[in-house]
Tab-separated table of N, CA and C in Angstrom:
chain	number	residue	atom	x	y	z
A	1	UNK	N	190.067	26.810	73.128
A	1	UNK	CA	189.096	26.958	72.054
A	1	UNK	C	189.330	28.256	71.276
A	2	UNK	N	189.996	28.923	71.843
A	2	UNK	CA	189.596	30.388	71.123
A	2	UNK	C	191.157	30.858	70.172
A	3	UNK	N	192.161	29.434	70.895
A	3	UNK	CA	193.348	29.309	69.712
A	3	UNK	C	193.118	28.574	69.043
A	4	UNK	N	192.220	28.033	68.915
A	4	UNK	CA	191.522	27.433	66.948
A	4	UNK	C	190.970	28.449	66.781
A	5	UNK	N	189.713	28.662	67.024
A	5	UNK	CA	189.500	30.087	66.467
A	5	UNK	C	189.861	30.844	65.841
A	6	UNK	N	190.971	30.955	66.634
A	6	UNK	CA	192.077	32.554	65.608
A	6	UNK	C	193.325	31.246	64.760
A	7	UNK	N	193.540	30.361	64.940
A	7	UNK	CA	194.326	29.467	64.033
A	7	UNK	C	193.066	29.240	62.800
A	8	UNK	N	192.352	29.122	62.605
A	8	UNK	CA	190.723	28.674	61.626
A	8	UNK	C	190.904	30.441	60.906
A	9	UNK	N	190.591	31.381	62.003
A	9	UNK	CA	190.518	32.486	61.038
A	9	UNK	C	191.625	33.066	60.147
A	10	UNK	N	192.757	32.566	61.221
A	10	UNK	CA	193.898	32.844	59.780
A	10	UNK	C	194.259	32.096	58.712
A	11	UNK	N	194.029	31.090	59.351
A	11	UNK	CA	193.859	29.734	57.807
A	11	UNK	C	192.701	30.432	56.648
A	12	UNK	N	191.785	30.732	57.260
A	12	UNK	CA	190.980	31.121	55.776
A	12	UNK	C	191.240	32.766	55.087
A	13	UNK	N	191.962	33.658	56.516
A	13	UNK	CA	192.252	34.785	55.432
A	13	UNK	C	193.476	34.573	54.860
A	14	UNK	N	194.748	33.424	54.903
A	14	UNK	CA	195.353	32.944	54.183
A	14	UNK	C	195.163	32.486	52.601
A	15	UNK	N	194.041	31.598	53.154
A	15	UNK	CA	193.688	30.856	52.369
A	15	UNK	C	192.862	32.129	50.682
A	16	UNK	N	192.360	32.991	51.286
A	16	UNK	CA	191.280	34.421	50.453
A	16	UNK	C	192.273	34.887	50.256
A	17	UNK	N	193.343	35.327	50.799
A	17	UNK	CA	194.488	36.362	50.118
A	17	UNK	C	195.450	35.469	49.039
A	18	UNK	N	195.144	34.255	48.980
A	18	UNK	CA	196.042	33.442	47.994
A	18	UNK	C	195.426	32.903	47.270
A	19	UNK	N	193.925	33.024	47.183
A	19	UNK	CA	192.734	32.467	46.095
A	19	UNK	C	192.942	33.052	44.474
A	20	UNK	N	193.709	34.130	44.763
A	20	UNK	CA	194.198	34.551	43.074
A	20	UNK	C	194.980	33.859	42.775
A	21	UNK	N	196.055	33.215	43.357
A	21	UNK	CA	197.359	32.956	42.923
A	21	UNK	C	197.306	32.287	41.568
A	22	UNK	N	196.885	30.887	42.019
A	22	UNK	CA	196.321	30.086	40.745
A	22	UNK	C	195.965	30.981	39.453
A	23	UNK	N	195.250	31.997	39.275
A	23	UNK	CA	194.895	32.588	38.248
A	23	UNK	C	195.940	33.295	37.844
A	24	UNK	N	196.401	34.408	38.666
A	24	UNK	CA	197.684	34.695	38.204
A	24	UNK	C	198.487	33.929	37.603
A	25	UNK	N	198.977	33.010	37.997
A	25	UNK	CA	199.682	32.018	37.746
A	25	UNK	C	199.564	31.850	36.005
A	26	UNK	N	198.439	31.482	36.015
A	26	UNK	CA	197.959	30.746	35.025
A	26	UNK	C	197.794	32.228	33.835
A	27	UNK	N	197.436	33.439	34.472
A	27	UNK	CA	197.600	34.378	33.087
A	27	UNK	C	199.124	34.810	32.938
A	28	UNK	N	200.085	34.387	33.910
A	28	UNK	CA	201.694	34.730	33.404
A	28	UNK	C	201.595	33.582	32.714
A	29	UNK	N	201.579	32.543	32.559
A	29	UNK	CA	201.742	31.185	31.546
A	29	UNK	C	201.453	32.103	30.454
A	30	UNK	N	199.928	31.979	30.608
A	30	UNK	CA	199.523	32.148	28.847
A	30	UNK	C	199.930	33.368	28.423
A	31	UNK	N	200.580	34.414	28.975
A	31	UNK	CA	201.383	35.753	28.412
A	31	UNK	C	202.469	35.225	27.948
A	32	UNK	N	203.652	34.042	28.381
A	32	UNK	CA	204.100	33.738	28.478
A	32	UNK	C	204.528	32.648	27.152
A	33	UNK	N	203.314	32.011	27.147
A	33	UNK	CA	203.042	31.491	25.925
A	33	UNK	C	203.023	32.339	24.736
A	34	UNK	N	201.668	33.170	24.515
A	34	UNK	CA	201.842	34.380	23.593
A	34	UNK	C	203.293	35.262	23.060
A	35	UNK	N	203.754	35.630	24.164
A	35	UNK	CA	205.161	36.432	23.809
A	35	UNK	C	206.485	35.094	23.124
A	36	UNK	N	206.006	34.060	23.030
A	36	UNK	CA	207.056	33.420	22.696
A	36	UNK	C	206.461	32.754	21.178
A	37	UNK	N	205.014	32.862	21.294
A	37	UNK	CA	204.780	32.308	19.983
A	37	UNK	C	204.818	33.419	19.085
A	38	UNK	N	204.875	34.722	19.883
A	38	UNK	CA	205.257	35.745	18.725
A	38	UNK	C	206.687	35.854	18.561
A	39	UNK	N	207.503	35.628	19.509
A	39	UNK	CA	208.832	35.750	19.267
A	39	UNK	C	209.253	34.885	18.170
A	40	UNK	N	208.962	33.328	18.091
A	40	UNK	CA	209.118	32.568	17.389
A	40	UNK	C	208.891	32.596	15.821
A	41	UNK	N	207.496	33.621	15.790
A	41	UNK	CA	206.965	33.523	14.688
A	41	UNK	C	207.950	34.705	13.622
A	42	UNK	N	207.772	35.651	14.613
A	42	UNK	CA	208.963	36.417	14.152
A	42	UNK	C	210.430	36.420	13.880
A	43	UNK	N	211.116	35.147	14.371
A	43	UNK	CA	212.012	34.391	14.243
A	43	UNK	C	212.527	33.378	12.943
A	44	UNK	N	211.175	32.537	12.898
A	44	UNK	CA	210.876	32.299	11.119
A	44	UNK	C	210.408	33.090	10.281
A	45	UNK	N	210.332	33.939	10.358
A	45	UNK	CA	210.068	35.575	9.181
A	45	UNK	C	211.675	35.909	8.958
A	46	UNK	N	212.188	36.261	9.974
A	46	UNK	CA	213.501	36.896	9.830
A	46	UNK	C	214.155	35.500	8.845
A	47	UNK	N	214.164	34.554	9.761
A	47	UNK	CA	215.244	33.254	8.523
A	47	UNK	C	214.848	33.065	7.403
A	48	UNK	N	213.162	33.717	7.026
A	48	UNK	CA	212.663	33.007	5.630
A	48	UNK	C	213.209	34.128	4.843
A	49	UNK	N	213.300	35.375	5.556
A	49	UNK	CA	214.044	36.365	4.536
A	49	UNK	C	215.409	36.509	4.404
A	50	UNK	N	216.103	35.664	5.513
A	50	UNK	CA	217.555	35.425	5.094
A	50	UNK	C	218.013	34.186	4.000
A	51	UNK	N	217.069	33.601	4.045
A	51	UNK	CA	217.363	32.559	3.291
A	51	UNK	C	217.062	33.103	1.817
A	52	UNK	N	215.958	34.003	1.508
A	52	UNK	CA	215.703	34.665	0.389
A	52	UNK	C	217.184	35.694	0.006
A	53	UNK	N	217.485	36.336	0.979
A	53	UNK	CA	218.603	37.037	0.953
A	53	UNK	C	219.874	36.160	0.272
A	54	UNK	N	220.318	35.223	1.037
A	54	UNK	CA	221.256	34.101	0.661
A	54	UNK	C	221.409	33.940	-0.924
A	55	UNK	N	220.168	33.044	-1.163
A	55	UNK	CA	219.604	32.812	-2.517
A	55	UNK	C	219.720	33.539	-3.854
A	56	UNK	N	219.362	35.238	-3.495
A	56	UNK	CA	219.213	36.054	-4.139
A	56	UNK	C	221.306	36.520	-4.259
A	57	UNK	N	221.862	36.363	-3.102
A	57	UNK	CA	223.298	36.556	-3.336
A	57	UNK	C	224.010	35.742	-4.042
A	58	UNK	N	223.371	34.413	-3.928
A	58	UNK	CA	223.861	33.220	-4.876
A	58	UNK	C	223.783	33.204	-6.087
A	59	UNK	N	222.515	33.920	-6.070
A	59	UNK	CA	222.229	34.336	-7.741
A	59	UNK	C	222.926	34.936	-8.527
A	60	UNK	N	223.327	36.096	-7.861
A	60	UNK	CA	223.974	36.807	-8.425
A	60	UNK	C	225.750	36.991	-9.096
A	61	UNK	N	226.235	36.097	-7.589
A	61	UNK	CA	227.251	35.097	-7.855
A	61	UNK	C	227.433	34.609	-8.847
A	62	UNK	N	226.423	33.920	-8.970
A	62	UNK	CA	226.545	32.586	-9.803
A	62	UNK	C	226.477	33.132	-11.232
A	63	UNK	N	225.565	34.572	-11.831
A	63	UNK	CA	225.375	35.612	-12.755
A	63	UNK	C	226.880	36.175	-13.067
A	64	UNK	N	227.636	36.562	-12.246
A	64	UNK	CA	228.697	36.991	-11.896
A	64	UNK	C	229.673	36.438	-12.718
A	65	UNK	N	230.092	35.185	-12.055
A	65	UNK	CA	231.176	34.021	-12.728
A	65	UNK	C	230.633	33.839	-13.953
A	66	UNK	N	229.015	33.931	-14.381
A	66	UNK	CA	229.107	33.344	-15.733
A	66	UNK	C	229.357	34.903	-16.789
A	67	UNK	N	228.958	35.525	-16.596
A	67	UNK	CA	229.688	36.969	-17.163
A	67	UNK	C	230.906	37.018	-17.229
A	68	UNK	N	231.704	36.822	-15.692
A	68	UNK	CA	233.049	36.709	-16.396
A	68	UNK	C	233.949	35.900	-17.675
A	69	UNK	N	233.477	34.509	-17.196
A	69	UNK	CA	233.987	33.488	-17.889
A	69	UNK	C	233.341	33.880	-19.557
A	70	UNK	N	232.505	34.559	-19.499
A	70	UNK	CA	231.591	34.615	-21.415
A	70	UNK	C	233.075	35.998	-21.703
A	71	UNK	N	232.769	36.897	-20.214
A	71	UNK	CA	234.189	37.964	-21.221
A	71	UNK	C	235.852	36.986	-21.339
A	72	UNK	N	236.145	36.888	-20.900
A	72	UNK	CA	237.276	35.703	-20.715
A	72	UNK	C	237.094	34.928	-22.213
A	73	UNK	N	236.171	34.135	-22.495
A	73	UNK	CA	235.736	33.675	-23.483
A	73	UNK	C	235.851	34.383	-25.040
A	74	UNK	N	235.277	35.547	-24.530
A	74	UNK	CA	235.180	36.605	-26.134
A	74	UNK	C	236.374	37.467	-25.989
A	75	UNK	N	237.429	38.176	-25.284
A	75	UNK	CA	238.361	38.389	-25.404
A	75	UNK	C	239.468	37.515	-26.186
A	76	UNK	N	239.442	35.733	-25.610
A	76	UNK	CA	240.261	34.918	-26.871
A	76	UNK	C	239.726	34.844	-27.910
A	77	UNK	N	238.573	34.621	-28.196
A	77	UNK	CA	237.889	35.026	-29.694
A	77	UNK	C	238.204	35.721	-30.534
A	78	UNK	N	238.263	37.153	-29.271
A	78	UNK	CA	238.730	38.692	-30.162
A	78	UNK	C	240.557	38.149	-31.003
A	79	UNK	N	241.368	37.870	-29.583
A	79	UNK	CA	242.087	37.528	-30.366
A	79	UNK	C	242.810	36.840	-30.910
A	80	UNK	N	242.041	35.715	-31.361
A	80	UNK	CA	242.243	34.583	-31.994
A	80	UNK	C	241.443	35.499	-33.591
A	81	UNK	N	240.912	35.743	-33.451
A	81	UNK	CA	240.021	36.589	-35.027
A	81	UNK	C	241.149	37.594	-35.396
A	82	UNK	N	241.835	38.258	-34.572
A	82	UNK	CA	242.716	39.279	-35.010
A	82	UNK	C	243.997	39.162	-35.669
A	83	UNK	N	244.544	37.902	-34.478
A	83	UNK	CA	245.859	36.580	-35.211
A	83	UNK	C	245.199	36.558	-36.385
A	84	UNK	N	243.929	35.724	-36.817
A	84	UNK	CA	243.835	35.160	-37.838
A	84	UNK	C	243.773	36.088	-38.480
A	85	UNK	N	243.104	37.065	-38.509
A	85	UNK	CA	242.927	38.692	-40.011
A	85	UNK	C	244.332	39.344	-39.964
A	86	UNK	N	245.189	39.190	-39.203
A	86	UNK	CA	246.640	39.670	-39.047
A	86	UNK	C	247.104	38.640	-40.179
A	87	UNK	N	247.099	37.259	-39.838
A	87	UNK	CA	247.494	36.249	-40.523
A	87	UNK	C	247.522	36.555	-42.014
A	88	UNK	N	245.966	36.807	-42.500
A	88	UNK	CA	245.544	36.837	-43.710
A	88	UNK	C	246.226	38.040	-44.218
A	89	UNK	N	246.347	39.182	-43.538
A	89	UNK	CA	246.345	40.332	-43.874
A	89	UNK	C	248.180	40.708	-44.461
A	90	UNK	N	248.685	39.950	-43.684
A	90	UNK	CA	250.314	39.894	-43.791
A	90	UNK	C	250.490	38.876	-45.128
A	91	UNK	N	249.652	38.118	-45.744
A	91	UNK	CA	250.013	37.155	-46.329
A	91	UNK	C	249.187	37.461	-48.212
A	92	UNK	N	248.745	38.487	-48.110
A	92	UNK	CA	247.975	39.759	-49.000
A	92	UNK	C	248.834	40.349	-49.774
């Protein structure tokens, strides 16, 4: 009788020293949760500003080539106008 006893009393101070667990448990989850929905959130911040980044490089690109191609453009102008006033000018 008196080894139930002490088998009964250690079952329940078992049982009291592990009555947190569950809770613990359950506040590493939801920390767990938290630190990842901030990680995440902060994760789509960073890509929404790379993608702004991207965009804004494309832009400029794209600003770029058309500047060149307008000088490209007005350089034969220039001298195609100069042939031609050369033209005229020789023929004076």
């Amino acid at each position: 009788m008196e080894k139930v006893k002490l088998v009964i009393h250690e079952k329940n101070e078992y049982l009291e020293e592990n009555k947190s667990v569950p809770n613990t448990l359950l506040e590493k989850y939801e920390k767990a949760q938290e630190e990842h929905r901030t990680a995440k959130e902060s994760h789509e911040q960073e890509m929404k500003t790379a993608s702004i980044l991207i965009k804004h490089a494309e832009l400029k690109i794209l600003h770029s080539e058309s500047v060149t191609k307008k000088d490209i453009k007005m350089k034969r102008l220039t001298a195609l106008l100069e042939d031609f006033t050369g033209n005229i000018g020789a023929k004076c």
